[in-house]
CSV table of C-alpha atoms and ligand atoms in Angstrom, one decimal:
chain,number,residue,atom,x,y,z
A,150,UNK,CA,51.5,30.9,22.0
A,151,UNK,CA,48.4,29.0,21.2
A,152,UNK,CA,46.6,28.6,17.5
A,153,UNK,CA,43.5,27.4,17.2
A,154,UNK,CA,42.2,26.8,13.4
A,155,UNK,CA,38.6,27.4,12.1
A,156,UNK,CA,36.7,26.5,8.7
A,157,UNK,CA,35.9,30.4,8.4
A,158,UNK,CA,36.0,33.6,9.8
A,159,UNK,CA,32.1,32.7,10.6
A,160,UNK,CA,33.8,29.7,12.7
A,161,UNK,CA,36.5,32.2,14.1
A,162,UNK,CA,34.0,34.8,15.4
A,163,UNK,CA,31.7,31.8,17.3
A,164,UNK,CA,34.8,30.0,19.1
A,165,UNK,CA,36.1,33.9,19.7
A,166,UNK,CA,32.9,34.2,21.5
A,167,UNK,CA,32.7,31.4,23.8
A,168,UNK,CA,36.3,32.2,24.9
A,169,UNK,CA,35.3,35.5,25.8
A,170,UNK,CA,32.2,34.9,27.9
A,171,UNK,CA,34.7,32.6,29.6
A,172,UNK,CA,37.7,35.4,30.1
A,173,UNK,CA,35.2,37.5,31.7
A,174,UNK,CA,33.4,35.0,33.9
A,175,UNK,CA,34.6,35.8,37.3
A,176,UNK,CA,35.9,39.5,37.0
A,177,UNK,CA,33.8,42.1,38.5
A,178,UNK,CA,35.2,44.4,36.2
A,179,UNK,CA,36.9,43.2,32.8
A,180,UNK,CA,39.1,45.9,31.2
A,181,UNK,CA,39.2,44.8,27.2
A,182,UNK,CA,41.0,47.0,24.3
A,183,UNK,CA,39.7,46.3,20.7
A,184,UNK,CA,40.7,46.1,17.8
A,185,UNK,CA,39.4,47.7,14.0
A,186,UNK,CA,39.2,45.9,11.0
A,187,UNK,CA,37.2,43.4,8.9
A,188,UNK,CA,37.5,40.5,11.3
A,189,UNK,CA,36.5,42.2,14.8
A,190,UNK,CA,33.2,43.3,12.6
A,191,UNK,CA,31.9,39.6,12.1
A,192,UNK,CA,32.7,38.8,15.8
A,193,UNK,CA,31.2,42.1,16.9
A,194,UNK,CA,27.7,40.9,14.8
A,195,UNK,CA,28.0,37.9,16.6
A,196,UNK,CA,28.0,38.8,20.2
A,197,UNK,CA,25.2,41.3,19.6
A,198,UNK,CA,22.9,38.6,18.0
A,199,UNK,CA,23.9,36.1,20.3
A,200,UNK,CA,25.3,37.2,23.8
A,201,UNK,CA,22.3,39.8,24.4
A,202,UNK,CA,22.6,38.1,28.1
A,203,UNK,CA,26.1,38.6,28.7
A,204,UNK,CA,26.4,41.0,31.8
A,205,UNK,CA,28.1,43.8,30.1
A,206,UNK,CA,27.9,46.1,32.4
A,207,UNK,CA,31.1,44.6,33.9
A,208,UNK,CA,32.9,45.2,30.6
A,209,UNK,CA,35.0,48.4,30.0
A,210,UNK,CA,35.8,48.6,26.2
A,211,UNK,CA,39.0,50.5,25.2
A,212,UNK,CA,40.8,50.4,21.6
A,213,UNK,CA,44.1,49.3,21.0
A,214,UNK,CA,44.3,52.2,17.8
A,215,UNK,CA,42.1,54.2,16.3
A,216,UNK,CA,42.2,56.4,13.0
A,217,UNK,CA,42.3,60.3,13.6
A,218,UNK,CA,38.8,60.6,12.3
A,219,UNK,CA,35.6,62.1,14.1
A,220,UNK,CA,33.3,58.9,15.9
A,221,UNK,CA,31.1,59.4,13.0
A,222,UNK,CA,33.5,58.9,10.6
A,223,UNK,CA,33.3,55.9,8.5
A,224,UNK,CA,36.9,55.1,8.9
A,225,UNK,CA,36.4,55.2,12.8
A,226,UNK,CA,37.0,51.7,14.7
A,227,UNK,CA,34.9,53.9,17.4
A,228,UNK,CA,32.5,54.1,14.6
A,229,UNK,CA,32.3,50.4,13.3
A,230,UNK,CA,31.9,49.1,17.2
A,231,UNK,CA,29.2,51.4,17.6
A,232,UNK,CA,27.0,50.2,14.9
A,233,UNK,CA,28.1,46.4,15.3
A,234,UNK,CA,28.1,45.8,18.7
A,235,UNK,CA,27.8,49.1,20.7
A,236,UNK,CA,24.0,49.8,19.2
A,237,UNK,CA,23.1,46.3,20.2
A,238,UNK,CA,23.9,45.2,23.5
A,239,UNK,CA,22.7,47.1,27.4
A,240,UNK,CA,26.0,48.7,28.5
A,241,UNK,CA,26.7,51.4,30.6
A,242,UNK,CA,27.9,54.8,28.9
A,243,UNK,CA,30.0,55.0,30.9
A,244,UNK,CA,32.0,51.9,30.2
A,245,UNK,CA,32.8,52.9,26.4
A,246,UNK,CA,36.4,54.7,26.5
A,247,UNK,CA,36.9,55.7,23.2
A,248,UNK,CA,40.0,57.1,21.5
A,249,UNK,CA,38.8,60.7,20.6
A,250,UNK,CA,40.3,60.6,16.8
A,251,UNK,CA,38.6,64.1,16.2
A,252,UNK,CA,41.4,66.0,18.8
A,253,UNK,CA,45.3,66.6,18.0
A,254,UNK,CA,47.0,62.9,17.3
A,255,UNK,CA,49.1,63.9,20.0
A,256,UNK,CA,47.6,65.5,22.4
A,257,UNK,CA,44.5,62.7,22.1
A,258,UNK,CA,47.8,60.0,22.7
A,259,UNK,CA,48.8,61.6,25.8
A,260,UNK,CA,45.4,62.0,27.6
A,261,UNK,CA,44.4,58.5,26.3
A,262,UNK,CA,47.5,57.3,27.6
A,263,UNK,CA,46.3,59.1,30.9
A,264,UNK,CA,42.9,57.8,31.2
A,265,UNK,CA,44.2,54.2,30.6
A,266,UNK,CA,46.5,54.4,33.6
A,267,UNK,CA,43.9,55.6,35.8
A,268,UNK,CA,41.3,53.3,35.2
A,269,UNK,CA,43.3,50.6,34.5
A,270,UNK,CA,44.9,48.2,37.3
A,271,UNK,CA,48.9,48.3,36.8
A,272,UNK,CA,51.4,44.8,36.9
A,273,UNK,CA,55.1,46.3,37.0
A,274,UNK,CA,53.6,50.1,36.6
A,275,UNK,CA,52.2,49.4,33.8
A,276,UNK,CA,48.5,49.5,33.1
A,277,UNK,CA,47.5,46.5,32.7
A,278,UNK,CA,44.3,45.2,30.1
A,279,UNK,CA,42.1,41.9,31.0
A,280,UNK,CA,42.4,41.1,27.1
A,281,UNK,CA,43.3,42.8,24.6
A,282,UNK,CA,42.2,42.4,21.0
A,283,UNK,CA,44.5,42.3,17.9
A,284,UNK,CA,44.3,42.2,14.5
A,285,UNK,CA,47.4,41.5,11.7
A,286,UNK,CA,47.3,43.4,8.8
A,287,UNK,CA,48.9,41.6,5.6
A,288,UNK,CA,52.1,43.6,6.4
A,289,UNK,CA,52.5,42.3,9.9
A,290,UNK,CA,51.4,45.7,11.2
A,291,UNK,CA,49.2,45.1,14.4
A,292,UNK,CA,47.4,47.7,16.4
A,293,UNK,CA,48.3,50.5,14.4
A,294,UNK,CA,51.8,50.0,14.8
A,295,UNK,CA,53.4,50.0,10.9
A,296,UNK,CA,56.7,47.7,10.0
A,297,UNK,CA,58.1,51.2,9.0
A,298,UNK,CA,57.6,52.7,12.1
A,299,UNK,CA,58.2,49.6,14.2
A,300,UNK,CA,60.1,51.9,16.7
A,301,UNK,CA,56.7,52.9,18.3
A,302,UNK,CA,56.5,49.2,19.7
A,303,UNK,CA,59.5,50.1,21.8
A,304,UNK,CA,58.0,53.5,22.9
A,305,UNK,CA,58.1,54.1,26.7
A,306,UNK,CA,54.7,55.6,26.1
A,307,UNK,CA,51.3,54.1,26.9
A,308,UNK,CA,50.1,55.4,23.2
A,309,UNK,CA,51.9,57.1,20.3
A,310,UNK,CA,51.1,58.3,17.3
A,311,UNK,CA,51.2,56.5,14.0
A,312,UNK,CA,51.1,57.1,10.2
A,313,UNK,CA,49.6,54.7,7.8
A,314,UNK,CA,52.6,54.0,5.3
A,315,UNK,CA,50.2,54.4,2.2
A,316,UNK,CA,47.9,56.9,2.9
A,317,UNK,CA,49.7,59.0,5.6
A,318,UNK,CA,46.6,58.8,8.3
A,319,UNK,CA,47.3,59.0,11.5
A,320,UNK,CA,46.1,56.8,14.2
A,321,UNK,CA,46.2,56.9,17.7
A,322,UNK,CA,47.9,53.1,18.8
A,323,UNK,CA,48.8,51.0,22.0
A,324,UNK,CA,52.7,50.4,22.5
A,325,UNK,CA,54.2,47.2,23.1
A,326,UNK,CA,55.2,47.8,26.7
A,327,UNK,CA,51.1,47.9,27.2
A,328,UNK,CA,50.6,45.5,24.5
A,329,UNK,CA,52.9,42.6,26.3
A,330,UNK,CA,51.6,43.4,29.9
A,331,UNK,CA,48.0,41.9,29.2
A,332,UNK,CA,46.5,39.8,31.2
A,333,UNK,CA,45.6,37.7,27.8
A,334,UNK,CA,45.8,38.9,24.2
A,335,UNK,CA,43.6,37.2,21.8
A,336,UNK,CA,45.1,37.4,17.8
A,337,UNK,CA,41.9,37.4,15.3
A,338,UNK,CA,44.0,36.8,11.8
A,339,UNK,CA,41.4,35.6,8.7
A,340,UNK,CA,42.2,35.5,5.2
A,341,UNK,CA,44.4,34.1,2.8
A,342,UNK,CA,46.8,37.8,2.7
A,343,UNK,CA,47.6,37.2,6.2
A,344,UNK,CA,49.1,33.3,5.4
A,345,UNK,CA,53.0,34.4,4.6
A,346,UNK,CA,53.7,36.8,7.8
A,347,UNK,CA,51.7,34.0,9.5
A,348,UNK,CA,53.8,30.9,8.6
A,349,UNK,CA,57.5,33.4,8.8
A,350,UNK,CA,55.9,34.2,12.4
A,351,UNK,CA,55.0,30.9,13.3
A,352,UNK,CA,58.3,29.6,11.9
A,353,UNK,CA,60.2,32.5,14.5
A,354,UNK,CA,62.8,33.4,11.6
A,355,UNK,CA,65.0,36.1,12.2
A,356,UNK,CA,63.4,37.9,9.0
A,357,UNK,CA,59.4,38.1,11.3
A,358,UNK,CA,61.1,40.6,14.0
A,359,UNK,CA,60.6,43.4,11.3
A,360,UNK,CA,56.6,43.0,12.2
A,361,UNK,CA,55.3,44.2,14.3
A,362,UNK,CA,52.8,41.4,15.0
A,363,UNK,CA,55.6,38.9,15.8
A,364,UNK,CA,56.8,41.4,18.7
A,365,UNK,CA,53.5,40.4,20.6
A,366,UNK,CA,54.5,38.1,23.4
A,367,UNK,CA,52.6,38.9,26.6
A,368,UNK,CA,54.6,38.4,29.7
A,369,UNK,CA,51.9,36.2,30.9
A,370,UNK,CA,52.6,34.3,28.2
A,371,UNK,CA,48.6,34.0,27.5
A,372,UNK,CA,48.4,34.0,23.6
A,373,UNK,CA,46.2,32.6,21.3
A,374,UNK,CA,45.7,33.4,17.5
A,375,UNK,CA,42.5,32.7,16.5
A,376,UNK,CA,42.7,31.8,12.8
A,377,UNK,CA,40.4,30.6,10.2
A,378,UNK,CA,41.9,28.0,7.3
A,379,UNK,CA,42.6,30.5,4.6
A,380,UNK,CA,45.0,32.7,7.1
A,381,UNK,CA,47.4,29.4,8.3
A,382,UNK,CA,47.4,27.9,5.0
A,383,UNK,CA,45.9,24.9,6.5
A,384,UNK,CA,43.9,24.4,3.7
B,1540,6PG,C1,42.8,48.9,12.1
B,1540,6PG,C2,43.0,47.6,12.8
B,1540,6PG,C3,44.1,46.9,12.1
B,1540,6PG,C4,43.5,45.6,11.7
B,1540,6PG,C5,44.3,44.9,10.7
B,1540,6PG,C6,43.6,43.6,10.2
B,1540,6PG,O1,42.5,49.9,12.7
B,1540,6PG,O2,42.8,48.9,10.8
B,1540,6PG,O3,43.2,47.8,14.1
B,1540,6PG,O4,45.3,46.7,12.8
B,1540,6PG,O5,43.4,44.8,12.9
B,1540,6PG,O6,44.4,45.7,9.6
B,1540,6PG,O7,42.4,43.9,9.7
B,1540,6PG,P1,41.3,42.8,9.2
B,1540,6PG,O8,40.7,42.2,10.4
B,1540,6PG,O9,40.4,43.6,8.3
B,1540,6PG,O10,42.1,41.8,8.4
């Protein structure tokens, strides 16, 4: 597990940037799951303003959880990649999987589940992402995988289905078996709500297994948080 610690989110979303061009250098096809959220959004504006260039038609995006919401829905992660990256860049069509959050949570976690295991290349029979994308929300939920439903890490499912523990929406979410068999998974955590399950995972007590976020430890061991000041209370 690697941190590396910016100024700002600003700062986050640059360095987050230059280590994807890098990730995707070599690969004639680079498979990448993303995440929602506030943080993605800034890095999303980045890369559209500044890696017009990139050669994205070797990049297949995926989502590691997705609200059950139609794309044009402004809840959809579908929705916010669409009108900060998606809109911006030349990419193929054809190279935008998104989870369809309009069909039946779990019929839509089923044939996503599919579709990922037939496009994706497979390590141990499990479909396996280039990188995927996480965020940490100030519960220690990641994906959309909830502390209260933390038994959908353990799922032997590709994707399951998830409730948000305040508002009851459900969301369509990556299990850990997929999570953990990344070729690299790259943490964006900003802000200061995210500094307590930061330091208790950082710190590996006994008390951080109840988050989900702590249970991400890729087999390949390729992990890096990407973290700006306010988030690992290195201020
Ligand atoms: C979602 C995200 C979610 C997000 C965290 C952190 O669909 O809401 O996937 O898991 O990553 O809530 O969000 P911020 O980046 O806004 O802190």
């Amino acid at each position: 597990m690697e941190k590396r610690i910016y100024d700002n989110k600003q700062q986050v979303a640059e360095k987050f940037s230059e280590y994807l061009e890098n990730s995707i250098q070599s690969k004639e096809h680079v498979y990448i799951a993303l995440s929602g959220g506030s943080t993605p959004k800034i890095v999303f504006d980045h890369l559209a303003q500044h890696y017009q260039n990139l050669d994205w038609s070797r990049v297949h995006l995926f989502w590691g959880d997705e609200r059950c919401v139609p794309p044009e829905h402004e809840e959809s992660n579908y929705k916010m990649t669409y009108d900060h990256l998606i809109s911006r860049i030349s990419i193929p069509a054809g190279n935008i999987h998104r989870i369809k959050g309009e069909n039946t949570p779990s019929d839509e976690a089923t044939s996503y589940g599919r579709l990922i295991s037939e496009i994706l290349p497979s390590k141990e029979g499990i479909p396996q992402f280039d990188l995927i994308i996480l965020g940490m929300g100030g519960d220690g939920h990641t994906a959309s995988i909830f502390p209260h439903q933390i038994s959908l890490w353990h799922s032997n499912e590709v994707c399951e289905v998830a409730d948000h523990p305040d508002t009851g929406q459900q969301r369509i979410t990556l299990t850990g078996k997929v999570i953990n068999n990344a070729e690299a998974v790259a943490f964006l955590v900003t802000g200061a709500d995210k500094q307590e399950k930061v330091s208790e995972i950082f710190r590996e007590d006994e008390n951080s297994k109840q988050y989900p976020a702590a249970l991400v430890a890729p087999t390949s061991e390729n992990l890096v948080w990407f973290l700006d000041a306010a988030a690992s209370n290195a201020e």
